[in-house]
Amino acid sequence: MITRKKLIAGNWKMNKTSADAVALVGDLVATIGRQTDVDVVVCPPFTSIETVAKALDGSTLKLGAQNMHPEASGAFTGEVSAPMLRALFATHVILGHSERRAYFAETDAFINKKVLAALKNQLKPILCVGETLAERESGATLKVVQTQLEAGLDGVSKELAPSVVIAYEPVWAIGTGKVATTEQAQEVHAFIRGLLTKLFTEPVAQKVRILYGGSMKPSNAPELLAQKDIDGGLIGGAALEARSFVDLVTAAAAVK
Ligand code: PGA
């Protein structure tokens, strides 16, 4: 049986100046900077990527970005590319977050280009999928997730698929304090695993980490992380303070 290493990723969103970022990362490195039971990724805003990279140096914690442009360089004012992120030692990039889809009109096709560009540059994409409240209430959850997943992963090879991380984030649970029940989350995670099996074969699907995101915190994490197909968390609010983020990593390490 394959045991997937748990992954806890902190999505700081548009929070923290670089001074704040260094202070937070300093606390994280001091407490969990040497642990190897769980993969831990922090995703600060672009403005603190470089200082955070320096602060993480020599620790086991990894660096991720919250977005990127699919092109390597060129006339794309305000954008940042995969080679730029790699040059600062980022290893992961969050793509297709529901806030990017909703507020910046990102389409599945555009997100797919980013996924392919990230993989081409040895960045591991954390591809976010998830339904809105209206979609859940109308019974469209699995259909929405399937469309986002299949379109987002179009053209990804079986060989590179294990480098992809999927984050299931029900939009109605993000930043709302309303967490999906363990049954609701596990149902969608198992469905995603099934889709990955169809796309890439069973052994490959067993290697892909599927994170849950949406109001995950130390109090609800143990039950979610104990589910068969929940391999970690993409954490927003609770990643902004060292204490709660460290507790989440500890909770993930405790799941056997
Ligand atoms: P939240 O955000 O933990 O604050 O709900 C999760 C996310 O949007 O990635």
Short mmCIF file of N, CA, C and O in Angstrom, two decimals, residues 149-232:
data_model
loop_
_atom_site.label_atom_id
_atom_site.label_comp_id
_atom_site.label_asym_id
_atom_site.label_seq_id
_atom_site.Cartn_x
_atom_site.Cartn_y
_atom_site.Cartn_z
N LEU A 149 -10.92 19.76 -13.00
CA LEU A 149 -9.77 18.87 -12.90
C LEU A 149 -9.29 18.41 -14.27
O LEU A 149 -8.10 18.50 -14.60
N GLU A 150 -10.23 17.94 -15.09
CA GLU A 150 -9.84 17.42 -16.41
C GLU A 150 -9.27 18.53 -17.28
O GLU A 150 -8.27 18.33 -17.98
N ALA A 151 -9.89 19.71 -17.23
CA ALA A 151 -9.38 20.81 -18.06
C ALA A 151 -8.04 21.30 -17.53
O ALA A 151 -7.13 21.59 -18.30
N GLY A 152 -7.91 21.37 -16.22
CA GLY A 152 -6.67 21.86 -15.62
C GLY A 152 -5.49 20.95 -15.90
O GLY A 152 -4.35 21.40 -15.99
N LEU A 153 -5.76 19.65 -16.02
CA LEU A 153 -4.68 18.68 -16.19
C LEU A 153 -4.50 18.24 -17.64
O LEU A 153 -3.69 17.34 -17.92
N ASP A 154 -5.20 18.88 -18.55
CA ASP A 154 -5.12 18.49 -19.95
C ASP A 154 -3.66 18.54 -20.44
O ASP A 154 -2.96 19.54 -20.25
N GLY A 155 -3.19 17.45 -21.02
CA GLY A 155 -1.83 17.45 -21.58
C GLY A 155 -0.75 17.10 -20.58
O GLY A 155 0.43 17.03 -20.94
N VAL A 156 -1.11 16.89 -19.31
CA VAL A 156 -0.10 16.49 -18.31
C VAL A 156 0.21 15.00 -18.52
O VAL A 156 -0.69 14.18 -18.65
N SER A 157 1.49 14.67 -18.58
CA SER A 157 1.87 13.27 -18.84
C SER A 157 1.78 12.44 -17.56
O SER A 157 1.83 12.98 -16.45
N LYS A 158 1.68 11.14 -17.77
CA LYS A 158 1.65 10.19 -16.65
C LYS A 158 2.92 10.30 -15.81
O LYS A 158 2.90 10.13 -14.61
N GLU A 159 4.01 10.61 -16.47
CA GLU A 159 5.30 10.69 -15.78
C GLU A 159 5.34 11.90 -14.83
O GLU A 159 5.91 11.85 -13.76
N LEU A 160 4.75 13.02 -15.29
CA LEU A 160 4.81 14.24 -14.47
C LEU A 160 3.64 14.35 -13.49
O LEU A 160 3.70 15.15 -12.54
N ALA A 161 2.59 13.57 -13.70
CA ALA A 161 1.39 13.70 -12.86
C ALA A 161 1.67 13.59 -11.35
O ALA A 161 1.07 14.34 -10.56
N PRO A 162 2.60 12.71 -10.90
CA PRO A 162 2.82 12.63 -9.45
C PRO A 162 3.39 13.92 -8.84
O PRO A 162 3.34 14.10 -7.62
N SER A 163 3.91 14.83 -9.69
CA SER A 163 4.40 16.12 -9.18
C SER A 163 3.27 17.11 -8.92
O SER A 163 3.48 18.15 -8.32
N VAL A 164 2.09 16.80 -9.45
CA VAL A 164 0.96 17.71 -9.27
C VAL A 164 0.32 17.45 -7.91
O VAL A 164 0.21 16.31 -7.47
N VAL A 165 -0.07 18.53 -7.24
CA VAL A 165 -0.85 18.43 -6.01
C VAL A 165 -2.23 19.00 -6.34
O VAL A 165 -2.32 20.03 -7.01
N ILE A 166 -3.27 18.32 -5.91
CA ILE A 166 -4.62 18.84 -6.11
C ILE A 166 -5.12 19.39 -4.78
O ILE A 166 -4.87 18.78 -3.74
N ALA A 167 -5.78 20.54 -4.81
CA ALA A 167 -6.42 21.04 -3.59
C ALA A 167 -7.92 21.14 -3.85
O ALA A 167 -8.34 21.88 -4.74
N TYR A 168 -8.68 20.36 -3.09
CA TYR A 168 -10.14 20.49 -3.17
C TYR A 168 -10.56 21.55 -2.16
O TYR A 168 -10.39 21.37 -0.95
N GLU A 169 -11.07 22.65 -2.68
CA GLU A 169 -11.48 23.76 -1.82
C GLU A 169 -12.91 24.18 -2.16
O GLU A 169 -13.12 24.93 -3.11
N PRO A 170 -13.89 23.69 -1.39
CA PRO A 170 -15.25 24.15 -1.63
C PRO A 170 -15.30 25.67 -1.39
O PRO A 170 -14.89 26.13 -0.32
N VAL A 171 -15.74 26.42 -2.38
CA VAL A 171 -15.67 27.88 -2.30
C VAL A 171 -16.43 28.41 -1.08
O VAL A 171 -16.00 29.35 -0.41
N TRP A 172 -17.53 27.73 -0.74
CA TRP A 172 -18.37 28.17 0.39
C TRP A 172 -17.69 27.94 1.74
O TRP A 172 -18.17 28.43 2.77
N ALA A 173 -16.59 27.22 1.74
CA ALA A 173 -15.89 26.95 3.01
C ALA A 173 -14.66 27.83 3.18
O ALA A 173 -14.03 27.81 4.23
N ILE A 174 -14.30 28.59 2.14
CA ILE A 174 -13.05 29.37 2.21
C ILE A 174 -13.26 30.66 2.98
O ILE A 174 -14.09 31.49 2.59
N GLY A 175 -12.53 30.80 4.07
CA GLY A 175 -12.56 32.03 4.85
C GLY A 175 -13.89 32.30 5.52
O GLY A 175 -14.14 33.39 6.03
N THR A 176 -14.77 31.31 5.54
CA THR A 176 -16.11 31.52 6.09
C THR A 176 -16.28 30.90 7.46
O THR A 176 -17.28 31.15 8.14
N GLY A 177 -15.31 30.04 7.85
CA GLY A 177 -15.47 29.31 9.11
C GLY A 177 -16.36 28.09 8.93
O GLY A 177 -16.51 27.28 9.84
N LYS A 178 -16.97 27.95 7.75
CA LYS A 178 -17.83 26.78 7.48
C LYS A 178 -17.00 25.70 6.84
O LYS A 178 -16.65 25.78 5.67
N VAL A 179 -16.66 24.69 7.60
CA VAL A 179 -15.81 23.64 7.05
C VAL A 179 -16.70 22.55 6.47
O VAL A 179 -17.81 22.33 6.95
N ALA A 180 -16.25 21.91 5.40
CA ALA A 180 -17.00 20.77 4.87
C ALA A 180 -16.97 19.66 5.90
O ALA A 180 -16.00 19.53 6.64
N THR A 181 -18.02 18.86 5.97
CA THR A 181 -17.96 17.72 6.89
C THR A 181 -16.92 16.74 6.35
O THR A 181 -16.60 16.76 5.15
N THR A 182 -16.44 15.88 7.21
CA THR A 182 -15.43 14.91 6.74
C THR A 182 -16.02 14.05 5.64
O THR A 182 -15.33 13.71 4.69
N GLU A 183 -17.32 13.73 5.75
CA GLU A 183 -17.95 12.89 4.72
C GLU A 183 -18.00 13.64 3.39
O GLU A 183 -17.71 13.09 2.33
N GLN A 184 -18.41 14.92 3.44
CA GLN A 184 -18.48 15.73 2.21
C GLN A 184 -17.09 15.81 1.56
O GLN A 184 -16.95 15.66 0.35
N ALA A 185 -16.08 16.06 2.38
CA ALA A 185 -14.73 16.21 1.83
C ALA A 185 -14.24 14.88 1.28
O ALA A 185 -13.79 14.81 0.13
N GLN A 186 -14.34 13.82 2.07
CA GLN A 186 -13.82 12.52 1.62
C GLN A 186 -14.53 12.07 0.33
O GLN A 186 -13.90 11.50 -0.56
N GLU A 187 -15.82 12.34 0.23
CA GLU A 187 -16.55 11.93 -0.99
C GLU A 187 -15.91 12.56 -2.23
O GLU A 187 -15.65 11.88 -3.23
N VAL A 188 -15.63 13.86 -2.14
CA VAL A 188 -15.06 14.54 -3.31
C VAL A 188 -13.61 14.10 -3.53
O VAL A 188 -13.19 13.89 -4.67
N HIS A 189 -12.87 13.91 -2.45
CA HIS A 189 -11.48 13.46 -2.60
C HIS A 189 -11.41 12.09 -3.27
O HIS A 189 -10.57 11.86 -4.14
N ALA A 190 -12.30 11.18 -2.86
CA ALA A 190 -12.31 9.85 -3.47
C ALA A 190 -12.70 9.95 -4.95
O ALA A 190 -12.15 9.26 -5.81
N PHE A 191 -13.63 10.85 -5.24
CA PHE A 191 -14.05 11.07 -6.62
C PHE A 191 -12.87 11.59 -7.45
O PHE A 191 -12.61 11.12 -8.57
N ILE A 192 -12.11 12.52 -6.87
CA ILE A 192 -10.92 13.05 -7.57
C ILE A 192 -9.90 11.93 -7.80
O ILE A 192 -9.34 11.80 -8.88
N ARG A 193 -9.70 11.09 -6.79
CA ARG A 193 -8.74 9.97 -6.93
C ARG A 193 -9.20 9.08 -8.09
O ARG A 193 -8.38 8.61 -8.88
N GLY A 194 -10.50 8.86 -8.19
CA GLY A 194 -11.04 8.03 -9.27
C GLY A 194 -10.78 8.67 -10.64
O GLY A 194 -10.40 7.99 -11.60
N LEU A 195 -10.97 9.98 -10.72
CA LEU A 195 -10.70 10.68 -11.99
C LEU A 195 -9.22 10.59 -12.34
O LEU A 195 -8.86 10.38 -13.50
N LEU A 196 -8.37 10.73 -11.35
CA LEU A 196 -6.92 10.65 -11.59
C LEU A 196 -6.55 9.25 -12.07
O LEU A 196 -5.67 9.09 -12.92
N THR A 197 -7.24 8.24 -11.55
CA THR A 197 -7.00 6.86 -11.99
C THR A 197 -7.34 6.72 -13.47
O THR A 197 -6.58 6.14 -14.24
N LYS A 198 -8.49 7.30 -13.85
CA LYS A 198 -8.89 7.23 -15.27
C LYS A 198 -7.90 7.97 -16.16
O LYS A 198 -7.57 7.54 -17.25
N LEU A 199 -7.41 9.11 -15.68
CA LEU A 199 -6.50 9.93 -16.50
C LEU A 199 -5.10 9.34 -16.56
O LEU A 199 -4.44 9.41 -17.61
N PHE A 200 -4.62 8.80 -15.44
CA PHE A 200 -3.18 8.48 -15.35
C PHE A 200 -2.86 7.05 -14.93
O PHE A 200 -1.69 6.73 -14.76
N THR A 201 -3.81 6.23 -14.67
CA THR A 201 -3.67 4.86 -14.11
C THR A 201 -3.65 4.90 -12.59
O THR A 201 -3.28 5.90 -11.98
N GLU A 202 -4.01 3.76 -12.03
CA GLU A 202 -4.14 3.61 -10.58
C GLU A 202 -2.83 3.88 -9.81
O GLU A 202 -2.83 4.66 -8.85
N PRO A 203 -1.71 3.29 -10.22
CA PRO A 203 -0.48 3.54 -9.43
C PRO A 203 -0.10 5.01 -9.40
O PRO A 203 0.39 5.51 -8.38
N VAL A 204 -0.34 5.72 -10.50
CA VAL A 204 -0.03 7.15 -10.53
C VAL A 204 -1.00 7.90 -9.62
O VAL A 204 -0.60 8.75 -8.80
N ALA A 205 -2.27 7.60 -9.72
CA ALA A 205 -3.29 8.28 -8.90
C ALA A 205 -3.02 8.10 -7.41
O ALA A 205 -3.28 8.99 -6.61
N GLN A 206 -2.45 6.94 -7.07
CA GLN A 206 -2.15 6.68 -5.65
C GLN A 206 -1.01 7.54 -5.13
O GLN A 206 -0.83 7.68 -3.94
N LYS A 207 -0.24 8.11 -6.05
CA LYS A 207 0.90 8.94 -5.62
C LYS A 207 0.53 10.41 -5.46
O LYS A 207 1.27 11.18 -4.85
N VAL A 208 -0.58 10.83 -6.06
CA VAL A 208 -0.92 12.27 -6.09
C VAL A 208 -1.52 12.69 -4.74
O VAL A 208 -2.45 12.04 -4.25
N ARG A 209 -0.98 13.75 -4.18
CA ARG A 209 -1.56 14.28 -2.94
C ARG A 209 -2.78 15.14 -3.24
O ARG A 209 -2.73 16.01 -4.13
N ILE A 210 -3.85 14.90 -2.51
CA ILE A 210 -5.08 15.69 -2.65
C ILE A 210 -5.31 16.38 -1.31
O ILE A 210 -5.58 15.74 -0.29
N LEU A 211 -5.16 17.72 -1.31
CA LEU A 211 -5.31 18.50 -0.08
C LEU A 211 -6.75 18.97 0.06
O LEU A 211 -7.44 19.20 -0.94
N TYR A 212 -7.17 19.16 1.29
CA TYR A 212 -8.44 19.84 1.54
C TYR A 212 -8.14 21.29 1.92
O TYR A 212 -7.16 21.56 2.64
N GLY A 213 -8.96 22.21 1.45
CA GLY A 213 -8.82 23.61 1.85
C GLY A 213 -10.17 24.24 2.09
O GLY A 213 -11.13 23.96 1.36
N GLY A 214 -10.26 25.09 3.09
CA GLY A 214 -11.53 25.75 3.41
C GLY A 214 -11.75 25.68 4.91
O GLY A 214 -12.24 24.67 5.42
N SER A 215 -11.29 26.75 5.60
CA SER A 215 -11.47 26.85 7.06
C SER A 215 -10.88 25.67 7.82
O SER A 215 -11.42 25.27 8.85
N MET A 216 -9.78 25.12 7.31
CA MET A 216 -9.12 24.07 8.09
C MET A 216 -8.35 24.72 9.22
O MET A 216 -7.66 25.73 9.02
N LYS A 217 -8.50 24.18 10.41
CA LYS A 217 -7.79 24.72 11.58
C LYS A 217 -7.44 23.59 12.52
O LYS A 217 -7.89 22.45 12.31
N PRO A 218 -6.61 23.87 13.55
CA PRO A 218 -6.16 22.77 14.41
C PRO A 218 -7.31 21.94 15.00
O PRO A 218 -7.18 20.74 15.18
N SER A 219 -8.47 22.57 15.26
CA SER A 219 -9.56 21.82 15.88
C SER A 219 -10.24 20.83 14.93
O SER A 219 -10.71 19.78 15.35
N ASN A 220 -10.32 21.16 13.65
CA ASN A 220 -11.01 20.23 12.74
C ASN A 220 -10.04 19.39 11.89
O ASN A 220 -10.46 18.46 11.21
N ALA A 221 -8.76 19.72 11.93
CA ALA A 221 -7.80 19.04 11.06
C ALA A 221 -7.65 17.53 11.33
O ALA A 221 -7.62 16.75 10.38
N PRO A 222 -7.55 17.10 12.61
CA PRO A 222 -7.29 15.66 12.82
C PRO A 222 -8.33 14.77 12.14
O PRO A 222 -7.96 13.77 11.51
N GLU A 223 -9.60 15.15 12.24
CA GLU A 223 -10.64 14.31 11.64
C GLU A 223 -10.55 14.33 10.11
O GLU A 223 -10.65 13.29 9.45
N LEU A 224 -10.33 15.51 9.54
CA LEU A 224 -10.22 15.60 8.08
C LEU A 224 -9.00 14.82 7.60
O LEU A 224 -9.08 14.05 6.64
N LEU A 225 -7.87 15.01 8.28
CA LEU A 225 -6.62 14.39 7.82
C LEU A 225 -6.60 12.88 8.02
O LEU A 225 -5.76 12.19 7.45
N ALA A 226 -7.53 12.37 8.81
CA ALA A 226 -7.59 10.92 9.02
C ALA A 226 -8.33 10.22 7.88
O ALA A 226 -8.32 9.00 7.79
N GLN A 227 -8.97 10.98 7.01
CA GLN A 227 -9.71 10.37 5.90
C GLN A 227 -8.72 9.78 4.89
O GLN A 227 -7.66 10.35 4.63
N LYS A 228 -9.17 8.69 4.29
CA LYS A 228 -8.31 7.91 3.40
C LYS A 228 -7.69 8.73 2.25
O LYS A 228 -6.54 8.54 1.88
N ASP A 229 -8.49 9.62 1.68
CA ASP A 229 -8.01 10.34 0.50
C ASP A 229 -7.66 11.80 0.77
O ASP A 229 -7.48 12.57 -0.17
N ILE A 230 -7.59 12.19 2.03
CA ILE A 230 -7.20 13.57 2.36
C ILE A 230 -5.74 13.55 2.80
O ILE A 230 -5.39 13.02 3.84
N ASP A 231 -4.89 14.12 1.96
CA ASP A 231 -3.45 13.99 2.13
C ASP A 231 -2.79 15.25 2.67
O ASP A 231 -1.57 15.40 2.59
N GLY A 232 -3.59 16.17 3.18
CA GLY A 232 -3.01 17.39 3.72
C GLY A 232 -3.99 18.53 3.60
O GLY A 232 -5.18 18.32 3.35
#
